[in-house]
CSV table of C-alpha atoms in Angstrom, one decimal:
chain,number,residue,atom,x,y,z
A,1,ARG,CA,-4.1,14.2,25.9
A,2,CYS,CA,-2.5,10.8,25.9
A,3,ALA,CA,-3.2,8.6,22.9
A,4,ALA,CA,-4.1,5.7,25.3
A,5,ASP,CA,-7.0,7.9,26.7
A,6,LYS,CA,-8.6,8.3,23.4
A,7,PRO,CA,-11.8,6.3,22.6
A,8,MET,CA,-11.5,3.0,20.8
A,9,ASP,CA,-7.7,3.1,21.3
A,10,ASN,CA,-7.1,-0.5,20.0
A,11,ASP,CA,-9.5,-0.3,17.1
A,12,PHE,CA,-7.7,0.0,13.7
A,13,TYR,CA,-9.2,0.6,10.3
A,14,LEU,CA,-7.8,0.4,6.8
A,15,CYS,CA,-7.2,4.0,5.9
A,16,ASN,CA,-5.3,3.4,2.6
A,17,LEU,CA,-5.0,0.7,0.0
A,18,SER,CA,-2.7,1.3,-2.9
A,19,LEU,CA,-0.2,-0.2,-5.3
A,20,LEU,CA,3.3,1.0,-5.3
A,21,VAL,CA,5.3,0.1,-8.4
A,22,ALA,CA,9.1,0.6,-8.7
A,23,THR,CA,10.0,0.3,-12.4
A,24,PRO,CA,13.4,-0.8,-13.6
A,25,GLY,CA,15.9,2.0,-13.2
A,26,CYS,CA,14.1,3.7,-10.3
A,27,PRO,CA,16.7,5.3,-8.0
A,28,THR,CA,16.9,4.7,-4.2
A,29,GLN,CA,14.5,6.8,-2.3
A,30,ALA,CA,15.6,9.3,0.4
A,31,TRP,CA,15.1,8.0,4.0
A,32,HIS,CA,11.6,9.0,5.2
A,33,ALA,CA,8.8,8.3,7.6
A,34,ASP,CA,5.3,8.0,6.2
A,35,GLY,CA,3.8,10.1,9.1
A,36,GLY,CA,4.5,11.9,12.2
A,37,HIS,CA,3.9,11.5,15.9
A,38,VAL,CA,0.7,12.5,17.7
A,39,SER,CA,2.7,14.1,20.5
A,40,MET,CA,6.0,16.0,20.1
A,41,SER,CA,6.7,15.8,23.8
A,42,THR,CA,6.3,12.1,24.6
A,43,HIS,CA,6.6,8.9,22.7
A,44,GLU,CA,3.2,7.3,22.2
A,45,PRO,CA,2.3,3.8,21.1
A,46,CYS,CA,1.8,3.1,17.4
A,47,HIS,CA,-1.2,4.9,16.0
A,48,CYS,CA,-0.7,4.0,12.3
A,49,PHE,CA,1.2,1.2,10.6
A,50,ASN,CA,2.0,-0.1,7.1
A,51,VAL,CA,1.6,-3.6,5.7
A,52,PHE,CA,3.7,-4.1,2.5
A,53,VAL,CA,2.8,-7.2,0.5
A,54,PRO,CA,5.1,-7.8,-2.5
A,55,LEU,CA,3.2,-9.3,-5.5
A,56,VAL,CA,6.5,-10.8,-6.9
A,57,ASP,CA,9.6,-12.1,-5.2
A,58,VAL,CA,11.9,-9.2,-4.4
A,59,PRO,CA,15.6,-10.0,-4.7
A,60,LEU,CA,18.2,-7.4,-3.8
A,61,GLU,CA,18.5,-6.4,-7.5
A,62,MET,CA,14.8,-5.2,-7.5
A,63,GLY,CA,15.4,-2.8,-4.7
A,64,PRO,CA,13.5,-4.0,-1.6
A,65,THR,CA,12.4,-1.8,1.2
A,66,GLU,CA,15.2,-0.9,3.7
A,67,LEU,CA,14.3,0.1,7.3
A,68,ARG,CA,16.2,1.7,10.2
A,69,PRO,CA,15.0,-0.3,13.2
A,70,GLY,CA,14.1,1.8,16.3
A,71,THR,CA,13.9,5.1,14.4
A,72,HIS,CA,10.2,5.4,15.2
A,73,TYR,CA,11.5,6.8,18.5
A,74,HIS,CA,13.8,9.3,16.8
A,75,THR,CA,11.4,10.8,14.2
A,76,ARG,CA,9.6,12.8,16.9
A,77,ASN,CA,12.6,15.2,16.9
A,78,LEU,CA,14.7,13.7,14.1
A,79,ALA,CA,18.0,15.6,13.9
A,80,PRO,CA,18.9,15.8,17.7
A,81,MET,CA,17.5,12.4,18.5
A,82,MET,CA,19.5,10.7,15.7
A,83,LEU,CA,22.6,12.5,16.7
A,84,ALA,CA,22.1,11.4,20.3
A,85,ALA,CA,21.5,7.8,19.2
A,86,LYS,CA,24.7,7.9,17.2
A,87,ALA,CA,26.7,9.4,20.1
A,88,ARG,CA,25.3,6.7,22.5
A,89,LYS,CA,26.0,4.0,19.9
A,90,THR,CA,22.3,2.9,20.0
A,91,LEU,CA,21.5,3.7,16.4
A,92,GLN,CA,20.8,0.3,14.7
A,93,PRO,CA,22.1,-0.4,11.2
A,94,PRO,CA,19.6,-0.5,8.4
A,95,VAL,CA,18.0,-3.9,7.5
A,96,THR,CA,16.7,-5.1,4.2
A,97,PRO,CA,14.3,-8.0,4.5
A,98,ARG,CA,14.3,-10.4,1.6
A,99,LEU,CA,10.7,-10.7,0.8
A,100,ARG,CA,9.0,-13.3,-1.4
A,101,LYS,CA,5.6,-12.9,-3.2
A,102,GLY,CA,2.9,-12.8,-0.6
A,103,ASP,CA,5.1,-12.1,2.4
A,104,ALA,CA,4.0,-9.2,4.7
A,105,LEU,CA,6.3,-6.5,6.0
A,106,ILE,CA,4.6,-4.7,8.9
A,107,PHE,CA,6.1,-1.5,10.3
A,108,ASP,CA,5.2,1.6,12.3
A,109,TYR,CA,4.3,4.6,10.1
A,110,ARG,CA,7.0,6.6,11.9
A,111,ILE,CA,10.0,4.4,11.2
A,112,LEU,CA,12.6,5.6,8.7
A,113,HIS,CA,12.5,3.5,5.6
A,114,ARG,CA,13.2,3.8,1.8
A,115,GLY,CA,12.8,1.8,-1.3
A,116,LYS,CA,16.2,0.8,-2.7
A,117,ALA,CA,17.0,1.2,-6.4
A,118,ASN,CA,15.4,-1.2,-8.8
A,119,LEU,CA,18.5,-2.4,-10.7
A,120,SER,CA,16.7,-5.2,-12.5
A,121,ASP,CA,17.3,-3.4,-15.8
A,122,THR,CA,20.6,-5.2,-16.0
A,123,VAL,CA,18.6,-8.4,-16.9
A,124,ASN,CA,18.7,-9.4,-20.6
A,125,ALA,CA,15.7,-9.9,-22.8
A,126,LYS,CA,15.5,-13.6,-21.9
A,127,GLY,CA,15.2,-12.8,-18.2
A,128,ASP,CA,18.6,-14.3,-17.4
A,129,SER,CA,21.2,-12.6,-15.3
A,130,GLU,CA,24.5,-13.5,-13.8
A,131,GLY,CA,23.6,-15.8,-10.9
A,132,CYS,CA,19.9,-15.8,-11.8
A,133,LEU,CA,18.1,-12.7,-10.8
A,134,ASP,CA,15.4,-14.5,-8.8
A,135,GLU,CA,17.5,-17.4,-7.4
A,136,THR,CA,15.3,-17.8,-4.3
A,137,SER,CA,12.3,-19.0,-6.4
A,138,ARG,CA,14.4,-21.0,-8.9
A,139,GLU,CA,16.4,-23.3,-6.6
A,140,GLY,CA,17.8,-26.2,-8.5
A,141,SER,CA,17.3,-24.4,-11.8
A,142,ASP,CA,19.9,-23.0,-14.2
A,143,CYS,CA,17.4,-20.2,-15.0
A,144,LYS,CA,17.3,-21.0,-18.7
A,145,ASP,CA,14.2,-23.2,-18.2
A,146,ALA,CA,12.7,-20.7,-15.7
A,147,ASP,CA,9.3,-19.3,-16.5
A,148,ILE,CA,10.1,-15.8,-17.8
A,149,THR,CA,6.4,-14.7,-17.5
A,150,ASP,CA,6.8,-14.0,-13.8
A,151,ASN,CA,7.0,-10.2,-14.3
A,152,ILE,CA,10.0,-10.1,-16.6
A,153,PHE,CA,9.1,-7.5,-19.3
A,154,LYS,CA,11.7,-7.3,-22.1
A,155,VAL,CA,14.5,-5.9,-19.9
A,156,GLY,CA,14.0,-5.5,-16.2
A,157,ARG,CA,11.2,-6.2,-13.8
A,158,ASP,CA,8.6,-4.1,-12.1
A,159,ARG,CA,8.4,-4.3,-8.3
A,160,PRO,CA,4.7,-4.1,-7.4
A,161,ILE,CA,3.9,-3.8,-3.7
A,162,LEU,CA,0.4,-3.8,-2.3
A,163,VAL,CA,0.4,-1.2,0.5
A,164,MET,CA,-2.2,-1.3,3.2
A,165,THR,CA,-2.1,1.4,5.9
A,166,PHE,CA,-4.0,0.9,9.1
A,167,ALA,CA,-4.7,3.6,11.7
A,168,ARG,CA,-6.5,3.9,15.0
A,169,ARG,CA,-10.1,5.1,14.5
A,170,TRP,CA,-9.4,8.5,15.9
A,171,PHE,CA,-6.5,9.2,13.5
A,172,VAL,CA,-7.0,10.7,10.0
A,173,ASP,CA,-3.9,11.2,7.9
A,174,VAL,CA,-4.8,14.4,6.0
A,175,CYS,CA,-1.2,14.9,4.9
A,176,ASN,CA,-0.8,11.7,2.8
A,177,PHE,CA,-4.5,11.1,2.1
A,178,PRO,CA,-6.3,14.5,1.9
A,179,LYS,CA,-10.1,14.7,1.4
A,180,ARG,CA,-9.6,16.4,-2.0
A,181,SER,CA,-8.5,14.1,-4.8
A,182,VAL,CA,-6.6,15.0,-8.0
A,183,PHE,CA,-9.7,13.5,-9.7
A,184,SER,CA,-12.0,16.1,-8.1
A,185,LEU,CA,-10.1,19.1,-9.5
């Protein structure tokens, strides 16, 4: 049955709300998609998507989210479709959006993405780093007068991301969000 034939096809609901925190020293994640396709034979429209909202500015040193544009088409049958895309030279290079506090990164649940390493543990106890770790929010500053309370804890900075996952009403993600909770064990 085609996803477009399902009732309330364009009606999305918030199926997950969570906080994802990458602490200083966290390594780069493996490439992954958060969920699969509803059909293994045809590519269907987006049935589930993520909205990532950083709660702090996320410079490259803090390991922003990296995405492989267009891979939501390939994850239906990942290995052969990625090889075909490479052979046809249609595989797009990864992108790493530079996000500031409150920005929104919206992407299909099926796209390959990963969190980059949080290397902010190279920051000293004053919050200074070579070239100012958070230069985008401190333009015109030498960083010595910068407010070090903006998520600089001793050495390094946490990268808190508010994650909202929206799905079509007919879709339930039992893989990532099962009915049983670790709190009910």
